[in-house]
Amino acid sequence: MLEIVIRISLLCCSLSMLGLIYRVIKGPTVPDRVIALDAIGVNLVAITALISIVLKSHAFLEIILLIGILAFIGTVAFAKYLEKGVIIEHERTR
Amino acid sequence: MNVLVNFLIGFFILCGALLCLIASFGVIRLPDVYTRNHAASKAATLGVMLILLGTFLYFFTLEGHVNSRLILGIAFLFMTSPISGHLINRAAYNSGVKLWDQSIRDDLREYNKKMLNKSSVD
């Protein structure tokens, strides 16, 4: 019973990733695409957790934290690039 | 006892997956960047947190293995996902992305205009 539920959940997560990929391709502005990519990263976390249940191993659970951190850093960098045009600013002239 | 815990795990995981699916529908169907971000950064976060909670319960009951990284992952996602949503939304507003043409209020623009007038008077 639990296995069927987990398979159904994997299907739901995959479908939602497909919808987000549609938004990445079609999205009219750049922030649309960034939002969709961030949500894809978050869905990837969910898929990693479900796959580690299917394989009955807790070797992949570090990957969850890693993907979360990388998605956050990428989104923050992109937001700063969109707002200011640079990611790491120059130091002011002394 | 075991049946009850299995039911709880299945409930958490199924609810999380359905919330992810609903978030993706929101991202497809809603009209502008701000509403799409509203869908993506709330529903997807809650969905993934539920799935991680179900996974934690699964490994806890099946193997008696308390995985602290999952708890840390839940806390990290809960802290950072709204922040990244806020940052990308502010970047979208400041880089001039239009609101939906049927939205009727833009308080931030009024505020910016007022501050600009005040600074020019001073």
CSV table of C-alpha atoms in Angstrom, one decimal:
chain,number,residue,atom,x,y,z
A,1,MET,CA,0.0,0.0,0.0
A,2,LEU,CA,2.8,2.4,1.0
A,3,GLU,CA,4.7,1.6,-2.2
A,4,ILE,CA,1.7,2.4,-4.4
A,5,VAL,CA,1.3,5.8,-2.6
A,6,ILE,CA,5.0,6.5,-3.1
A,7,ARG,CA,4.8,5.7,-6.8
A,8,ILE,CA,1.8,8.0,-7.1
A,9,SER,CA,3.7,10.8,-5.3
A,10,LEU,CA,6.7,10.3,-7.6
A,11,LEU,CA,4.3,10.7,-10.6
A,12,CYS,CA,2.8,13.9,-9.1
A,13,CYS,CA,6.2,15.4,-8.5
A,14,SER,CA,7.3,14.5,-12.1
A,15,LEU,CA,4.2,16.1,-13.6
A,16,SER,CA,4.7,19.2,-11.5
A,17,MET,CA,8.3,19.4,-12.8
A,18,LEU,CA,7.0,19.1,-16.4
A,19,GLY,CA,4.7,22.1,-15.7
A,20,LEU,CA,7.5,24.1,-14.3
A,21,ILE,CA,9.7,23.3,-17.4
A,22,TYR,CA,6.9,24.6,-19.5
A,23,ARG,CA,7.0,27.9,-17.6
A,24,VAL,CA,10.9,28.0,-17.9
A,25,ILE,CA,10.6,27.7,-21.7
A,26,LYS,CA,7.6,29.9,-22.3
A,27,GLY,CA,7.8,32.4,-19.4
A,28,PRO,CA,7.6,36.0,-20.9
A,29,THR,CA,10.1,37.6,-18.5
A,30,VAL,CA,13.4,36.5,-16.9
A,31,PRO,CA,12.1,36.5,-13.2
A,32,ASP,CA,9.4,34.0,-14.4
A,33,ARG,CA,12.1,31.6,-15.5
A,34,VAL,CA,14.1,32.1,-12.3
A,35,ILE,CA,11.1,31.4,-10.1
A,36,ALA,CA,10.3,28.3,-12.1
A,37,LEU,CA,13.9,27.1,-11.9
A,38,ASP,CA,13.9,27.6,-8.1
A,39,ALA,CA,10.7,25.6,-7.8
A,40,ILE,CA,12.3,22.9,-10.0
A,41,GLY,CA,15.2,22.7,-7.5
A,42,VAL,CA,12.7,22.4,-4.6
A,43,ASN,CA,10.9,19.6,-6.4
A,44,LEU,CA,14.2,17.8,-7.1
A,45,VAL,CA,14.6,17.7,-3.3
A,46,ALA,CA,11.2,16.0,-3.0
A,47,ILE,CA,12.1,13.5,-5.7
A,48,THR,CA,15.4,12.7,-4.0
A,49,ALA,CA,13.6,11.9,-0.8
A,50,LEU,CA,11.0,9.7,-2.5
A,51,ILE,CA,13.7,7.8,-4.5
A,52,SER,CA,15.6,7.1,-1.2
A,53,ILE,CA,12.4,5.6,0.2
A,54,VAL,CA,12.0,3.5,-3.0
A,55,LEU,CA,15.6,2.2,-2.8
A,56,LYS,CA,15.3,1.8,1.1
A,57,SER,CA,18.7,3.5,1.7
A,58,HIS,CA,19.6,6.6,3.6
A,59,ALA,CA,22.7,7.3,1.6
A,60,PHE,CA,21.2,10.0,-0.5
A,61,LEU,CA,19.9,12.2,2.3
A,62,GLU,CA,22.9,14.5,2.3
A,63,ILE,CA,22.0,15.4,-1.3
A,64,ILE,CA,18.7,16.9,-0.1
A,65,LEU,CA,20.5,19.5,2.0
A,66,LEU,CA,23.0,20.1,-0.7
A,67,ILE,CA,20.4,20.8,-3.4
A,68,GLY,CA,18.5,23.1,-1.1
A,69,ILE,CA,21.6,25.2,-0.4
A,70,LEU,CA,22.6,25.3,-4.1
A,71,ALA,CA,19.1,26.4,-5.2
A,72,PHE,CA,19.1,29.2,-2.6
A,73,ILE,CA,22.5,30.5,-3.6
A,74,GLY,CA,21.7,30.4,-7.3
A,75,THR,CA,18.4,32.2,-6.8
A,76,VAL,CA,19.9,34.9,-4.6
A,77,ALA,CA,22.8,35.5,-7.1
A,78,PHE,CA,20.3,35.8,-10.0
A,79,ALA,CA,18.1,38.2,-8.1
A,80,LYS,CA,21.1,40.4,-7.3
A,81,TYR,CA,22.2,40.3,-10.9
A,82,LEU,CA,18.7,41.3,-12.1
A,83,GLU,CA,18.5,44.2,-9.6
A,84,LYS,CA,21.9,45.7,-9.8
A,85,GLY,CA,23.6,44.3,-12.9
A,86,VAL,CA,26.5,42.8,-10.9
A,87,ILE,CA,26.7,39.9,-8.5
A,88,ILE,CA,29.8,40.9,-6.5
A,89,GLU,CA,30.1,44.6,-6.2
A,90,HIS,CA,33.4,46.5,-6.4
A,91,GLU,CA,34.7,48.1,-3.3
A,92,ARG,CA,34.2,51.8,-3.0
A,93,THR,CA,37.1,54.1,-3.8
A,94,ARG,CA,38.8,55.2,-0.6
B,1,MET,CA,0.7,0.6,15.6
B,2,ASN,CA,2.7,-0.2,12.4
B,3,VAL,CA,-0.4,0.2,10.2
B,4,LEU,CA,-1.1,3.6,11.9
B,5,VAL,CA,2.4,4.8,11.2
B,6,ASN,CA,2.3,3.6,7.6
B,7,PHE,CA,-1.0,5.4,7.1
B,8,LEU,CA,0.6,8.6,8.6
B,9,ILE,CA,3.6,8.4,6.3
B,10,GLY,CA,1.4,7.8,3.3
B,11,PHE,CA,-0.8,10.7,4.2
B,12,PHE,CA,2.1,13.1,4.6
B,13,ILE,CA,3.8,12.1,1.4
B,14,LEU,CA,0.6,12.1,-0.7
B,15,CYS,CA,-0.4,15.5,0.7
B,16,GLY,CA,3.1,16.9,-0.1
B,17,ALA,CA,3.0,15.5,-3.7
B,18,LEU,CA,-0.4,16.9,-4.3
B,19,LEU,CA,0.7,20.3,-3.0
B,20,CYS,CA,3.6,20.3,-5.4
B,21,LEU,CA,1.3,19.5,-8.3
B,22,ILE,CA,-1.1,22.3,-7.2
B,23,ALA,CA,1.9,24.7,-7.0
B,24,SER,CA,2.9,23.8,-10.6
B,25,PHE,CA,-0.7,24.4,-11.8
B,26,GLY,CA,-0.5,27.8,-10.1
B,27,VAL,CA,2.7,28.6,-11.9
B,28,ILE,CA,1.2,27.6,-15.2
B,29,ARG,CA,-2.2,29.3,-14.9
B,30,LEU,CA,-1.7,32.5,-12.9
B,31,PRO,CA,-1.4,35.8,-14.9
B,32,ASP,CA,1.8,37.6,-13.8
B,33,VAL,CA,5.2,37.2,-12.1
B,34,TYR,CA,4.0,38.2,-8.7
B,35,THR,CA,1.0,35.8,-8.5
B,36,ARG,CA,3.1,33.0,-9.9
B,37,ASN,CA,5.7,33.6,-7.3
B,38,HIS,CA,3.0,33.6,-4.6
B,39,ALA,CA,2.0,30.1,-5.8
B,40,ALA,CA,5.5,28.7,-6.2
B,41,SER,CA,7.1,29.9,-3.0
B,42,LYS,CA,4.4,28.9,-0.6
B,43,ALA,CA,2.7,25.7,-1.9
B,44,ALA,CA,5.9,24.0,-3.2
B,45,THR,CA,7.7,24.8,0.1
B,46,LEU,CA,4.9,23.3,2.2
B,47,GLY,CA,4.7,20.3,-0.1
B,48,VAL,CA,8.3,19.5,0.0
B,49,MET,CA,8.4,20.0,3.8
B,50,LEU,CA,5.6,17.4,4.2
B,51,ILE,CA,7.4,15.0,1.9
B,52,LEU,CA,10.6,15.3,3.9
B,53,LEU,CA,8.7,14.8,7.2
B,54,GLY,CA,7.2,11.6,5.7
B,55,THR,CA,10.6,10.4,4.7
B,56,PHE,CA,12.0,11.2,8.2
B,57,LEU,CA,9.2,9.2,9.8
B,58,TYR,CA,9.7,6.3,7.4
B,59,PHE,CA,13.4,5.9,8.2
B,60,PHE,CA,12.7,6.5,11.9
B,61,THR,CA,10.1,3.7,12.1
B,62,LEU,CA,11.6,1.2,9.6
B,63,GLU,CA,15.2,1.3,10.6
B,64,GLY,CA,15.2,3.2,13.9
B,65,HIS,CA,17.6,5.6,12.2
B,66,VAL,CA,17.2,9.2,13.3
B,67,ASN,CA,18.5,11.3,10.4
B,68,SER,CA,19.3,14.8,11.6
B,69,ARG,CA,20.1,16.0,8.0
B,70,LEU,CA,16.4,15.7,7.1
B,71,ILE,CA,15.4,17.8,10.1
B,72,LEU,CA,18.1,20.3,9.1
B,73,GLY,CA,16.8,20.2,5.5
B,74,ILE,CA,13.3,20.9,6.6
B,75,ALA,CA,14.4,23.9,8.7
B,76,PHE,CA,16.7,25.2,6.0
B,77,LEU,CA,13.9,25.0,3.3
B,78,PHE,CA,11.5,26.7,5.7
B,79,MET,CA,13.9,29.6,6.2
B,80,THR,CA,15.3,30.1,2.8
B,81,SER,CA,12.5,29.5,0.3
B,82,PRO,CA,10.4,32.6,1.3
B,83,ILE,CA,13.6,34.7,1.3
B,84,SER,CA,14.5,33.7,-2.2
B,85,GLY,CA,10.9,34.4,-3.3
B,86,HIS,CA,11.0,37.8,-1.8
B,87,LEU,CA,14.4,38.7,-3.4
B,88,ILE,CA,13.3,37.6,-6.9
B,89,ASN,CA,10.0,39.4,-6.6
B,90,ARG,CA,11.8,42.6,-5.5
B,91,ALA,CA,14.2,42.2,-8.4
B,92,ALA,CA,11.3,41.8,-10.8
B,93,TYR,CA,9.6,45.0,-9.5
B,94,ASN,CA,12.8,47.1,-9.6
B,95,SER,CA,13.7,45.9,-13.1
B,96,GLY,CA,10.3,47.1,-14.3
B,97,VAL,CA,8.1,44.0,-14.8
B,98,LYS,CA,4.5,45.0,-15.3
B,99,LEU,CA,1.7,43.9,-13.0
B,100,TRP,CA,-1.3,42.1,-14.3
B,101,ASP,CA,-3.4,44.6,-16.4
B,102,GLN,CA,-6.4,44.0,-14.2
B,103,SER,CA,-4.8,44.6,-10.9
B,104,ILE,CA,-6.0,47.8,-9.4
B,105,ARG,CA,-3.6,48.7,-6.5
B,106,ASP,CA,0.1,49.4,-6.5
B,107,ASP,CA,1.0,50.8,-3.1
B,108,LEU,CA,4.7,50.6,-3.6
B,109,ARG,CA,4.6,52.9,-6.6
B,110,GLU,CA,2.6,55.5,-4.7
B,111,TYR,CA,5.1,55.3,-1.9
B,112,ASN,CA,8.1,55.6,-4.2
B,113,LYS,CA,6.5,58.7,-5.8
B,114,LYS,CA,5.8,60.3,-2.5
B,115,MET,CA,9.3,59.7,-1.3
B,116,LEU,CA,10.7,61.2,-4.5
B,117,ASN,CA,8.5,64.3,-4.1
B,118,LYS,CA,9.5,64.8,-0.5
B,119,SER,CA,13.2,64.5,-1.3
B,120,SER,CA,12.9,67.0,-4.2
B,121,VAL,CA,11.2,69.5,-1.9
B,122,ASP,CA,13.9,69.2,0.8
